[in-house]
Amino acid sequence: MPAQDADRIDSFVVALARLGCRTDGTLAYEAHAGSAFILQADDGCLAMTAGHVADTLVIGEHAAMLVDADGKWRAAAIVDIQKHPTQDVAVLRLEPGNYASPFTFGRTQEHASLDYTLWGYPEAVLYDSGAMDGFRRLPRPEMVFSRGHIRRRISRPLERNDIRGNRFFELSTPAGGGCSGAPVLSVRPGRHWEVIGVYVGEWYSIRGGSDGIVDVAVGYAVRVADLDLDAPDWTPLFDSPR
């Protein structure tokens, strides 16, 4: 991925948060809800996130936090939420504004061994472990980068009640709590901004009981190539120009 492309990636990979109002009238970042990414900039703006993240969002209280052209953080209000009928993804409509996004969806059916990249906002980085007096809460989470490879395709429900659906990738690298809703991107030449999945969670196998060590750690992402298979009204997401 060219370095210059990542300079302002925080303008289209966004953090979802519950906001409050301080006594001076400025907004306060009260709680981290998850990650999301901008899909298109016409007719307002659409963003995609995980379905279980959307379940926690309240219109009027939650917003997408992104960086504007001046490099300053701003809040974009969520005005509508459309959840996928069968898979753990959702589309958010944001208030009209100046948005941009390089992301596209592809129809390629990807399989095990494909490398991927991911940008997201894990909740853990809301806290500065280097603070002298212990953990210090930061004003907002910081975006992190991770990469890995697809371990396998899964075409059945996961053994987690909070993640619905039956079309997943198992990923080699857990991204961390709070990254649910982040885009999983192809690394095929010329397709660095093609979204192949939406990150939805992770799983850890502990060897030796609850006090043992992590034996296996994996992440999960909803496959997006056929999101409109059982939701025809989602087809425009593949056809819309960026």
CSV table of C-alpha atoms in Angstrom, one decimal:
chain,number,residue,atom,x,y,z
A,1,MET,CA,0.0,0.0,0.0
A,2,PRO,CA,1.6,3.3,-1.0
A,3,ALA,CA,2.5,5.4,2.0
A,4,GLN,CA,0.9,8.5,0.6
A,5,ASP,CA,-2.5,6.8,0.4
A,6,ALA,CA,-2.5,6.2,4.1
A,7,ASP,CA,-1.8,9.9,5.1
A,8,ARG,CA,-5.5,10.6,5.6
A,9,ILE,CA,-7.0,7.2,5.9
A,10,ASP,CA,-8.7,8.4,9.1
A,11,SER,CA,-11.0,10.5,6.9
A,12,PHE,CA,-12.6,7.3,5.5
A,13,VAL,CA,-12.0,4.7,8.2
A,14,VAL,CA,-13.9,6.1,11.1
A,15,ALA,CA,-14.5,5.5,14.8
A,16,LEU,CA,-18.0,5.2,16.1
A,17,ALA,CA,-18.7,6.8,19.4
A,18,ARG,CA,-21.3,8.0,21.9
A,19,LEU,CA,-20.9,11.7,22.3
A,20,GLY,CA,-21.9,14.0,25.1
A,21,CYS,CA,-21.7,17.7,25.6
A,22,ARG,CA,-19.3,19.4,28.0
A,23,THR,CA,-20.2,22.5,30.1
A,24,ASP,CA,-18.4,24.7,27.6
A,25,GLY,CA,-20.5,23.4,24.7
A,26,THR,CA,-17.9,21.2,23.1
A,27,LEU,CA,-18.4,17.5,22.4
A,28,ALA,CA,-17.0,14.8,24.7
A,29,TYR,CA,-16.1,11.3,23.5
A,30,GLU,CA,-18.0,9.3,26.1
A,31,ALA,CA,-17.8,5.7,24.9
A,32,HIS,CA,-16.2,3.9,22.0
A,33,ALA,CA,-18.7,1.8,20.0
A,34,GLY,CA,-16.7,0.3,17.1
A,35,SER,CA,-15.2,1.0,13.7
A,36,ALA,CA,-16.7,1.8,10.3
A,37,PHE,CA,-15.7,2.9,6.8
A,38,ILE,CA,-17.1,5.3,4.3
A,39,LEU,CA,-18.7,3.8,1.2
A,40,GLN,CA,-19.8,6.7,-1.0
A,41,ALA,CA,-20.1,10.5,-1.0
A,42,ASP,CA,-23.2,11.2,-3.1
A,43,ASP,CA,-26.7,11.7,-1.6
A,44,GLY,CA,-25.3,12.3,1.9
A,45,CYS,CA,-23.0,9.6,2.9
A,46,LEU,CA,-23.1,5.8,3.6
A,47,ALA,CA,-20.7,3.9,5.9
A,48,MET,CA,-20.5,0.2,6.8
A,49,THR,CA,-20.0,-1.4,10.1
A,50,ALA,CA,-20.7,-4.7,11.9
A,51,GLY,CA,-24.3,-5.5,12.6
A,52,HIS,CA,-23.7,-6.1,16.3
A,53,VAL,CA,-22.1,-2.7,16.5
A,54,ALA,CA,-25.1,-1.1,14.8
A,55,ASP,CA,-27.3,-2.9,17.5
A,56,THR,CA,-25.7,-0.6,20.1
A,57,LEU,CA,-26.0,2.7,18.2
A,58,VAL,CA,-28.7,5.2,19.1
A,59,ILE,CA,-29.5,7.9,16.6
A,60,GLY,CA,-29.0,11.3,18.2
A,61,GLU,CA,-26.4,10.0,20.6
A,62,HIS,CA,-23.8,8.2,18.4
A,63,ALA,CA,-21.7,9.7,15.6
A,64,ALA,CA,-18.8,8.8,13.3
A,65,MET,CA,-15.6,10.5,14.1
A,66,LEU,CA,-13.4,11.4,11.1
A,67,VAL,CA,-10.7,13.8,10.1
A,68,ASP,CA,-11.6,16.6,7.7
A,69,ALA,CA,-9.5,18.3,5.0
A,70,ASP,CA,-7.9,20.5,7.6
A,71,GLY,CA,-6.7,17.6,9.6
A,72,LYS,CA,-9.2,18.3,12.4
A,73,TRP,CA,-11.5,15.7,14.0
A,74,ARG,CA,-15.2,16.2,13.5
A,75,ALA,CA,-18.3,14.3,14.3
A,76,ALA,CA,-20.8,13.2,11.6
A,77,ALA,CA,-24.2,12.4,13.0
A,78,ILE,CA,-25.8,9.0,12.2
A,79,VAL,CA,-29.2,9.6,10.7
A,80,ASP,CA,-30.3,6.1,9.7
A,81,ILE,CA,-29.3,2.5,10.2
A,82,GLN,CA,-30.0,-0.4,7.8
A,83,LYS,CA,-29.1,-3.8,9.1
A,84,HIS,CA,-28.4,-6.7,6.7
A,85,PRO,CA,-31.2,-9.3,7.1
A,86,THR,CA,-28.9,-12.3,7.6
A,87,GLN,CA,-25.2,-11.3,7.9
A,88,ASP,CA,-23.5,-9.3,10.7
A,89,VAL,CA,-23.1,-6.1,8.8
A,90,ALA,CA,-25.0,-2.8,8.6
A,91,VAL,CA,-25.1,0.4,6.6
A,92,LEU,CA,-25.2,3.7,8.3
A,93,ARG,CA,-26.4,6.9,6.7
A,94,LEU,CA,-24.5,9.9,7.9
A,95,GLU,CA,-25.5,13.6,7.8
A,96,PRO,CA,-24.8,15.4,4.5
A,97,GLY,CA,-21.2,16.7,4.3
A,98,ASN,CA,-17.9,16.6,2.4
A,99,TYR,CA,-16.9,12.9,2.3
A,100,ALA,CA,-14.5,10.9,0.2
A,101,SER,CA,-13.7,7.2,-0.1
A,102,PRO,CA,-11.5,5.0,-2.2
A,103,PHE,CA,-13.2,1.8,-1.2
A,104,THR,CA,-14.9,-0.5,-3.6
A,105,PHE,CA,-16.6,-3.9,-3.3
A,106,GLY,CA,-15.5,-6.8,-5.5
A,107,ARG,CA,-17.3,-10.0,-6.6
A,108,THR,CA,-14.2,-12.2,-6.4
A,109,GLN,CA,-14.7,-15.2,-4.1
A,110,GLU,CA,-11.5,-15.2,-2.0
A,111,HIS,CA,-10.1,-18.3,-0.3
A,112,ALA,CA,-7.5,-19.4,2.3
A,113,SER,CA,-3.9,-18.0,2.0
A,114,LEU,CA,-4.9,-14.6,0.5
A,115,ASP,CA,-3.1,-11.8,2.4
A,116,TYR,CA,-5.2,-8.9,3.7
A,117,THR,CA,-4.7,-5.6,5.5
A,118,LEU,CA,-7.0,-3.9,8.1
A,119,TRP,CA,-7.3,-0.5,9.6
A,120,GLY,CA,-9.5,0.0,12.8
A,121,TYR,CA,-9.9,1.5,16.2
A,122,PRO,CA,-9.3,-1.0,19.0
A,123,GLU,CA,-10.8,0.1,22.3
A,124,ALA,CA,-7.5,-0.8,24.1
A,125,VAL,CA,-5.8,2.2,22.6
A,126,LEU,CA,-8.2,4.6,24.3
A,127,TYR,CA,-5.9,4.2,27.2
A,128,ASP,CA,-2.3,5.4,27.5
A,129,SER,CA,-0.4,2.7,29.4
A,130,GLY,CA,2.6,5.0,29.6
A,131,ALA,CA,0.9,7.4,32.0
A,132,MET,CA,2.9,7.9,35.2
A,133,ASP,CA,-0.2,7.4,37.4
A,134,GLY,CA,-1.5,4.3,35.6
A,135,PHE,CA,-3.8,4.1,32.7
A,136,ARG,CA,-4.9,7.5,31.3
A,137,ARG,CA,-8.0,7.7,29.0
A,138,LEU,CA,-7.3,9.5,25.8
A,139,PRO,CA,-9.8,11.9,24.1
A,140,ARG,CA,-10.5,9.3,21.4
A,141,PRO,CA,-9.1,6.0,20.2
A,142,GLU,CA,-6.1,5.9,17.8
A,143,MET,CA,-6.3,4.0,14.5
A,144,VAL,CA,-4.1,1.0,14.1
A,145,PHE,CA,-2.9,-1.1,11.2
A,146,SER,CA,-2.7,-4.9,11.1
A,147,ARG,CA,-2.2,-7.5,8.4
A,148,GLY,CA,-2.5,-11.2,8.0
A,149,HIS,CA,-3.8,-14.0,5.8
A,150,ILE,CA,-7.1,-15.7,5.4
A,151,ARG,CA,-6.9,-19.1,7.2
A,152,ARG,CA,-10.2,-20.5,5.8
A,153,ARG,CA,-13.6,-19.8,4.6
A,154,ILE,CA,-16.5,-20.6,6.9
A,155,SER,CA,-20.0,-21.2,5.5
A,156,ARG,CA,-21.9,-21.9,8.7
A,157,PRO,CA,-22.8,-19.9,11.9
A,158,LEU,CA,-20.1,-19.2,14.3
A,159,GLU,CA,-20.3,-20.5,17.9
A,160,ARG,CA,-20.9,-16.9,19.1
A,161,ASN,CA,-24.4,-15.6,19.7
A,162,ASP,CA,-23.4,-12.0,19.1
A,163,ILE,CA,-22.2,-12.6,15.5
A,164,ARG,CA,-24.9,-13.6,13.1
A,165,GLY,CA,-24.6,-15.0,9.6
A,166,ASN,CA,-23.0,-17.9,7.8
A,167,ARG,CA,-20.5,-16.5,5.4
A,168,PHE,CA,-17.1,-15.7,7.1
A,169,PHE,CA,-13.4,-15.5,6.7
A,170,GLU,CA,-11.3,-16.8,9.5
A,171,LEU,CA,-8.3,-14.5,9.8
A,172,SER,CA,-4.8,-15.1,11.1
A,173,THR,CA,-4.6,-11.9,13.1
A,174,PRO,CA,-7.1,-10.7,15.7
A,175,ALA,CA,-7.5,-6.9,15.4
A,176,GLY,CA,-8.9,-6.4,18.9
A,177,GLY,CA,-12.1,-5.4,20.6
A,178,GLY,CA,-13.4,-2.1,19.1
A,179,CYS,CA,-12.3,-3.0,15.6
A,180,SER,CA,-15.6,-4.6,14.7
A,181,GLY,CA,-16.8,-2.9,11.6
A,182,ALA,CA,-13.3,-2.2,10.2
A,183,PRO,CA,-12.7,-3.0,6.5
A,184,VAL,CA,-10.6,-6.1,5.5
A,185,LEU,CA,-8.8,-5.1,2.3
A,186,SER,CA,-7.3,-7.2,-0.5
A,187,VAL,CA,-3.6,-6.9,-1.2
A,188,ARG,CA,-3.9,-8.1,-4.8
A,189,PRO,CA,-1.9,-5.7,-7.1
A,190,GLY,CA,-4.0,-2.7,-8.1
A,191,ARG,CA,-6.8,-3.6,-5.7
A,192,HIS,CA,-5.5,-2.3,-2.4
A,193,TRP,CA,-8.8,-0.4,-1.6
A,194,GLU,CA,-11.1,-3.3,-2.5
A,195,VAL,CA,-13.0,-4.5,0.6
A,196,ILE,CA,-13.3,-8.2,0.9
A,197,GLY,CA,-14.7,-8.4,4.4
A,198,VAL,CA,-16.0,-6.6,7.4
A,199,TYR,CA,-14.2,-7.4,10.7
A,200,VAL,CA,-16.7,-8.8,13.3
A,201,GLY,CA,-14.7,-10.3,16.2
A,202,GLU,CA,-12.1,-12.7,17.4
A,203,TRP,CA,-11.7,-16.0,19.2
A,204,TYR,CA,-9.0,-17.3,21.6
A,205,SER,CA,-8.3,-20.9,22.5
A,206,ILE,CA,-6.8,-21.2,25.9
A,207,ARG,CA,-4.6,-24.2,26.6
A,208,GLY,CA,-4.6,-25.5,30.2
A,209,GLY,CA,-7.8,-24.0,31.4
A,210,SER,CA,-8.7,-20.4,32.3
A,211,ASP,CA,-5.2,-19.8,33.8
A,212,GLY,CA,-3.4,-21.3,30.8
A,213,ILE,CA,-1.8,-19.7,27.7
A,214,VAL,CA,-3.4,-18.7,24.4
A,215,ASP,CA,-3.0,-21.6,22.0
A,216,VAL,CA,-4.8,-20.2,19.0
A,217,ALA,CA,-6.0,-16.6,18.3
A,218,VAL,CA,-8.0,-15.8,15.2
A,219,GLY,CA,-10.2,-13.1,13.9
A,220,TYR,CA,-13.4,-13.2,11.9
A,221,ALA,CA,-14.8,-11.2,9.0
A,222,VAL,CA,-18.1,-11.3,7.1
A,223,ARG,CA,-17.4,-12.0,3.4
A,224,VAL,CA,-18.8,-9.1,1.3
A,225,ALA,CA,-18.7,-10.5,-2.3
A,226,ASP,CA,-22.2,-11.8,-2.1
A,227,LEU,CA,-23.9,-9.6,0.5
A,228,ASP,CA,-26.8,-9.1,-1.9
A,229,LEU,CA,-27.4,-12.8,-2.3
A,230,ASP,CA,-30.2,-12.6,0.2
A,231,ALA,CA,-30.6,-8.8,0.2
A,232,PRO,CA,-31.1,-7.6,-3.4
A,233,ASP,CA,-31.5,-4.0,-2.3
A,234,TRP,CA,-27.8,-4.1,-1.3
A,235,THR,CA,-26.7,-4.6,-5.0
A,236,PRO,CA,-26.2,-0.8,-5.5
A,237,LEU,CA,-23.3,-0.9,-3.0
A,238,PHE,CA,-21.4,-2.9,-5.7
A,239,ASP,CA,-22.5,-0.8,-8.6
A,240,SER,CA,-22.1,2.8,-7.2
A,241,PRO,CA,-19.2,4.8,-8.5
A,242,ARG,CA,-16.8,6.1,-6.0
